[in-house]
Coordinates of C-alpha atoms and ligand atoms in Angstrom, one line a residue:
M1 CA 88.0 94.9 109.0
Q2 CA 88.7 98.2 110.9
D3 CA 88.6 101.1 108.6
Q4 CA 91.7 103.1 108.6
P5 CA 91.7 106.8 109.2
R6 CA 92.9 109.2 106.1
L7 CA 93.9 112.7 106.2
A8 CA 92.8 115.6 104.1
L9 CA 95.3 116.8 101.5
N10 CA 95.1 120.2 100.2
D11 CA 93.9 119.5 96.8
G12 CA 90.5 117.9 98.4
R13 CA 91.5 114.6 98.2
T14 CA 92.4 112.2 101.4
I15 CA 95.1 109.9 102.1
P16 CA 95.2 106.5 104.1
Q17 CA 97.2 107.7 107.6
V18 CA 98.6 104.4 107.6
G19 CA 100.7 102.6 104.9
F20 CA 103.6 100.3 104.1
G21 CA 106.8 101.0 102.0
L22 CA 108.4 98.7 99.4
W23 CA 112.1 99.9 100.1
Q24 CA 114.4 96.9 99.9
V25 CA 111.6 94.6 99.7
P26 CA 113.3 92.0 97.6
V27 CA 112.0 91.9 93.4
D28 CA 110.3 88.4 93.7
R29 CA 108.5 89.2 97.1
T30 CA 106.9 92.5 96.0
A31 CA 103.8 91.2 94.4
H32 CA 103.1 89.1 97.2
V33 CA 103.5 91.9 100.1
V34 CA 101.2 93.9 98.2
R35 CA 98.5 91.2 98.1
E36 CA 99.1 90.4 101.8
G37 CA 99.4 94.1 103.1
L38 CA 96.1 94.8 101.3
A39 CA 94.4 91.3 102.6
M40 CA 95.5 92.6 106.2
G41 CA 94.1 96.2 105.5
Y42 CA 96.3 98.7 104.5
R43 CA 95.1 100.8 101.7
L44 CA 98.4 103.2 101.2
I45 CA 101.5 101.8 99.5
D46 CA 104.7 103.4 99.2
G47 CA 106.9 102.7 96.1
A48 CA 109.6 104.5 94.3
A49 CA 111.3 103.9 91.0
I50 CA 114.9 103.6 92.7
Y51 CA 113.6 100.8 95.1
G52 CA 113.5 98.7 92.0
N53 CA 110.2 96.6 92.3
E54 CA 107.4 99.4 90.7
A55 CA 106.4 96.0 88.5
G56 CA 105.9 93.7 91.2
L57 CA 104.0 96.7 93.0
G58 CA 101.8 96.7 89.6
E59 CA 101.4 93.1 89.7
G60 CA 100.2 92.7 93.4
L61 CA 97.6 95.8 92.7
R62 CA 95.9 93.5 89.9
T63 CA 96.4 90.1 91.5
A64 CA 94.7 91.3 94.9
T65 CA 91.2 91.3 96.3
V66 CA 91.0 95.1 96.8
P67 CA 89.8 97.0 93.7
R68 CA 92.6 99.5 92.4
D69 CA 90.4 102.3 93.1
Q70 CA 90.5 101.6 96.7
V71 CA 94.1 101.2 96.9
F72 CA 96.7 104.8 97.3
V73 CA 99.3 104.4 95.0
T74 CA 102.5 106.9 95.9
T75 CA 105.6 106.8 93.5
K76 CA 108.7 108.9 93.3
V77 CA 110.9 110.6 90.6
W78 CA 114.3 109.4 91.3
N79 CA 117.4 112.2 91.4
D80 CA 118.7 111.7 87.8
R81 CA 115.3 112.1 86.2
Q82 CA 115.2 115.6 87.6
G83 CA 114.1 118.4 84.6
R84 CA 111.5 119.6 82.7
D85 CA 111.3 116.8 80.0
E86 CA 113.3 114.0 81.8
A87 CA 110.8 113.9 84.9
R88 CA 108.0 113.7 82.1
R89 CA 109.6 110.6 80.9
A90 CA 110.5 109.2 84.1
V91 CA 106.8 109.4 85.3
E92 CA 105.4 107.9 82.2
E93 CA 107.8 105.1 82.7
S94 CA 107.0 104.4 86.1
L95 CA 103.3 104.3 85.3
K96 CA 104.2 101.6 82.7
R97 CA 106.2 99.6 85.0
I98 CA 103.1 99.4 87.5
G99 CA 100.7 99.1 84.8
V100 CA 98.5 101.8 85.9
D101 CA 96.9 105.1 83.8
R102 CA 98.1 107.6 86.8
V103 CA 98.8 106.9 90.5
D104 CA 97.6 108.7 93.3
L105 CA 100.8 110.4 94.5
M106 CA 103.8 111.4 92.3
L107 CA 106.7 112.8 94.7
I108 CA 110.3 114.5 93.9
H109 CA 112.1 112.2 96.1
W110 CA 115.2 114.6 97.2
P111 CA 115.5 118.1 96.0
C112 CA 119.1 117.7 95.0
P113 CA 119.6 121.4 95.5
D114 CA 123.5 121.1 93.6
K115 CA 121.3 120.0 90.5
G116 CA 119.4 123.2 90.7
L117 CA 116.1 120.9 88.9
Y118 CA 113.6 120.6 91.7
L119 CA 111.7 123.8 90.6
E120 CA 111.5 122.5 86.8
T121 CA 110.7 119.0 88.0
W122 CA 108.1 120.6 90.4
K123 CA 106.5 122.4 87.2
T124 CA 106.5 119.1 85.3
L125 CA 104.7 117.4 88.1
I126 CA 102.1 120.3 88.2
D127 CA 101.5 119.7 83.9
L128 CA 101.3 116.0 84.7
R129 CA 98.7 116.6 87.1
D130 CA 97.0 118.7 85.2
E131 CA 96.6 116.3 82.2
G132 CA 95.3 113.5 84.5
R133 CA 98.5 111.2 84.8
V134 CA 99.2 111.7 88.2
T135 CA 96.1 112.6 90.8
S136 CA 98.1 114.3 93.4
I137 CA 101.6 115.9 93.4
G138 CA 103.8 116.2 96.7
V139 CA 108.0 116.2 97.7
S140 CA 110.3 114.3 99.8
N141 CA 113.0 115.6 101.7
F142 CA 112.4 119.3 101.2
H143 CA 113.2 121.8 103.6
V144 CA 111.8 124.8 104.2
P145 CA 113.5 126.8 101.7
H146 CA 113.3 124.4 98.9
L147 CA 109.4 124.5 99.7
E148 CA 109.4 128.2 99.7
R149 CA 111.0 128.3 96.5
I150 CA 108.4 126.3 94.5
I151 CA 105.4 127.5 96.3
G152 CA 106.6 130.9 95.6
E153 CA 107.7 130.1 92.1
T154 CA 104.3 128.3 91.2
G155 CA 101.4 128.9 93.7
V156 CA 101.3 125.2 94.0
V157 CA 101.8 123.7 97.7
P158 CA 102.9 120.0 97.7
V159 CA 100.1 118.2 99.4
L160 CA 102.9 116.0 101.2
N161 CA 106.7 116.1 102.0
Q162 CA 107.7 112.8 102.9
I163 CA 110.7 113.3 105.1
E164 CA 112.8 111.1 107.5
L165 CA 110.9 111.4 111.0
H166 CA 111.4 109.3 114.1
P167 CA 111.9 109.7 118.0
R168 CA 115.5 110.6 117.6
L169 CA 114.9 113.3 114.5
Q170 CA 111.6 115.0 114.8
Q171 CA 111.7 117.5 112.7
A172 CA 109.3 120.2 114.6
A173 CA 110.1 123.4 112.5
L174 CA 109.3 121.7 109.5
R175 CA 106.1 119.8 110.6
A176 CA 104.9 123.5 111.9
F177 CA 105.9 124.8 108.1
H178 CA 103.7 122.0 106.8
A179 CA 101.2 122.7 109.6
R180 CA 100.7 126.5 108.3
H181 CA 100.6 126.0 104.8
G182 CA 98.5 122.6 104.6
I183 CA 100.9 120.2 103.7
V184 CA 100.8 116.8 105.2
T185 CA 103.8 115.1 107.0
Q186 CA 104.8 111.9 106.0
S187 CA 107.3 110.4 108.1
W188 CA 109.8 107.5 106.5
T189 CA 112.0 105.5 108.2
P190 CA 109.6 106.1 111.3
L191 CA 111.0 103.2 113.4
G192 CA 114.6 104.7 113.2
Q193 CA 115.7 101.5 113.2
G194 CA 114.9 100.4 116.1
R195 CA 117.4 102.8 117.9
S196 CA 114.5 104.3 120.6
F197 CA 112.9 100.7 121.0
D198 CA 114.7 100.5 124.4
A199 CA 114.4 104.2 125.4
A200 CA 112.5 104.4 128.6
P201 CA 109.6 106.5 127.8
I202 CA 109.0 103.9 125.0
R203 CA 108.9 101.1 127.2
A204 CA 107.2 102.3 130.0
A205 CA 104.2 103.2 127.4
A206 CA 104.6 99.8 125.7
E207 CA 104.2 97.8 128.9
R208 CA 101.3 100.4 130.1
T209 CA 99.7 99.5 127.0
G210 CA 100.8 95.8 126.3
K211 CA 101.7 96.8 122.5
S212 CA 105.5 96.6 121.1
A213 CA 107.9 99.0 121.2
A214 CA 107.1 99.5 117.6
Q215 CA 103.6 100.3 117.5
V216 CA 104.2 102.8 120.7
I217 CA 106.3 104.6 117.9
L218 CA 103.9 104.2 115.1
R219 CA 101.0 105.4 117.3
W220 CA 103.3 108.4 118.5
H221 CA 103.2 109.1 114.5
V222 CA 99.5 109.0 114.2
Q223 CA 99.2 111.0 117.2
L224 CA 101.4 114.0 115.9
G225 CA 99.2 113.8 112.6
C226 CA 101.5 112.5 110.5
S227 CA 100.9 109.8 108.0
V228 CA 103.6 106.8 108.4
I229 CA 105.1 104.2 105.9
P230 CA 106.9 101.5 108.2
R231 CA 108.2 98.4 105.8
S232 CA 108.3 95.1 106.8
S233 CA 108.3 92.4 104.5
R234 CA 107.2 90.0 107.2
E235 CA 103.7 89.0 107.3
A236 CA 103.3 89.1 111.2
G237 CA 105.1 92.7 111.0
L238 CA 103.2 94.1 108.5
A239 CA 99.8 93.2 111.0
E240 CA 101.3 94.5 114.0
N241 CA 102.4 98.0 112.5
L242 CA 98.4 98.4 111.4
D243 CA 97.1 97.7 114.4
L244 CA 97.1 100.8 116.2
F245 CA 93.9 102.1 116.8
D246 CA 92.7 100.3 119.9
F247 CA 94.9 102.4 122.2
A248 CA 96.5 105.9 122.5
L249 CA 99.0 107.5 124.3
T250 CA 98.8 110.0 127.1
E251 CA 99.7 113.9 126.7
E252 CA 102.6 112.5 129.3
E253 CA 103.5 109.9 127.2
M254 CA 103.8 112.1 124.3
A255 CA 105.6 114.5 126.2
A256 CA 108.5 112.0 127.4
I257 CA 108.9 110.7 123.8
S258 CA 109.3 114.3 122.4
T259 CA 112.6 114.4 125.0
L260 CA 114.0 111.9 122.7
D261 CA 114.8 114.2 120.3
I262 CA 118.2 114.2 119.4
G263 CA 118.5 115.5 115.7
E264 CA 120.1 112.3 114.7
R265 CA 119.5 111.0 111.0
T266 CA 119.9 107.6 109.7
G267 CA 119.5 108.7 106.2
P268 CA 121.4 111.4 104.1
D269 CA 121.3 115.1 104.7
P270 CA 118.9 116.4 102.1
E271 CA 121.1 119.5 101.5
R272 CA 123.9 117.3 100.2
F273 CA 122.5 114.2 99.0
S274 CA 122.5 114.2 95.3
Ligands
NAD1 P1 111.6 101.5 109.1 O1 111.6 102.4 110.2 O2 109.9 101.2 108.6 O3 112.1 100.1 109.5 C1 112.5 98.8 108.8 C2 113.2 98.1 109.7 O4 112.5 97.6 110.6 C3 113.2 96.7 108.7 O5 114.3 96.2 109.3 C4 112.2 96.2 109.8 O6 111.9 94.4 109.3 C5 111.5 96.2 110.9 N1 110.6 96.3 111.3 C6 109.0 96.8 110.9 N2 108.4 96.5 111.5 C7 108.9 96.2 112.7 C8 108.4 95.8 114.1 N3 106.9 96.2 114.2 N4 108.8 95.3 115.0 C9 110.0 95.4 115.0 N5 110.9 95.6 113.7 C10 109.9 96.4 112.7 O7 112.2 102.1 107.8 P2 112.5 102.1 106.3 O8 112.0 100.9 105.7 O9 113.6 102.8 106.4 O10 111.2 103.3 106.3 C11 109.9 102.7 105.7 C12 109.7 103.2 104.4 O11 109.7 104.7 104.2 C13 110.5 102.6 103.1 O12 109.8 101.4 102.7 C14 110.1 103.7 102.1 O13 109.1 103.5 101.4 C15 110.2 105.0 102.6 N6 111.5 105.5 102.6 C16 111.5 106.9 102.1 C17 112.6 107.5 102.0 C18 112.9 108.7 100.9 O14 113.8 109.4 100.7 N7 111.7 109.2 100.8 C19 114.1 107.0 102.3 C20 113.8 105.9 103.2 C21 112.7 105.1 103.3

């Protein structure tokens, strides 16, 4: 089985570039999907407390053929658990549900600027990292002002920001900020709900390479240097989404895909979501 490429994190660790996400994976299928994904070669699993399937994630890890220390597990603190003490309780509850002593990456799921608690929550994650309850810490859905605030106040730079990113929402300014600060960009909804599958640059690259539209788009993320976490609860989809390393897009194809950016979100606006 082919080794998956890994990206360097700014705390000296590394993360597999490609993983799979568990959002909307049914509770009673989660352990199975985790086991299947690991058996196929995935080493990065993206979970969250709000997905409601952390217990299945844990069961999948315990019953998989791949040792725990070879798997990179992410989970996230949900919006109603922000704040200095509440976030600590939320992290402990996630660890208990998954059934592990620590996770590899803990994220703040959304900044929820109206709550005014993301800085306190970030300080809690720093403490939990220093106490060894989580290995690496990062954020999700943060914009530049939110990142500047937590970095400015604590001096601790998140290892990663998990953001909505796909051909119709390419996030160039945020990616440039990440690059300047050594933050890995991780793309959620990387397939953009399939809305670009029929776009001419995607179809042309798919035809030339003999790959599917989904694989072309995932390969585009890889070549941008992003980590990417498509979801699929179908085994065929899981296998397809990992099969990205025996072809490459040309510079012209990358440039053609960059023209598809129309700033269109499929999910909420992080400035307003709470
Ligand atoms: P996605 O872009 O992975 O799309 C999923 C949809 O595409 C599903 O309907 C799936 O069946 C289909 N699909 C998957 N592989 C396919 C293939 N090869 N060909 C055709 N269709 C295919 O989107 P997503 O699930 O929204 O996002 C992926 C992961 O990102 C989630 O599971 C979750 O872990 C994470 N996420 C994070 C946030 C956040 O706020 N941090 C928000 C949403 C999602």
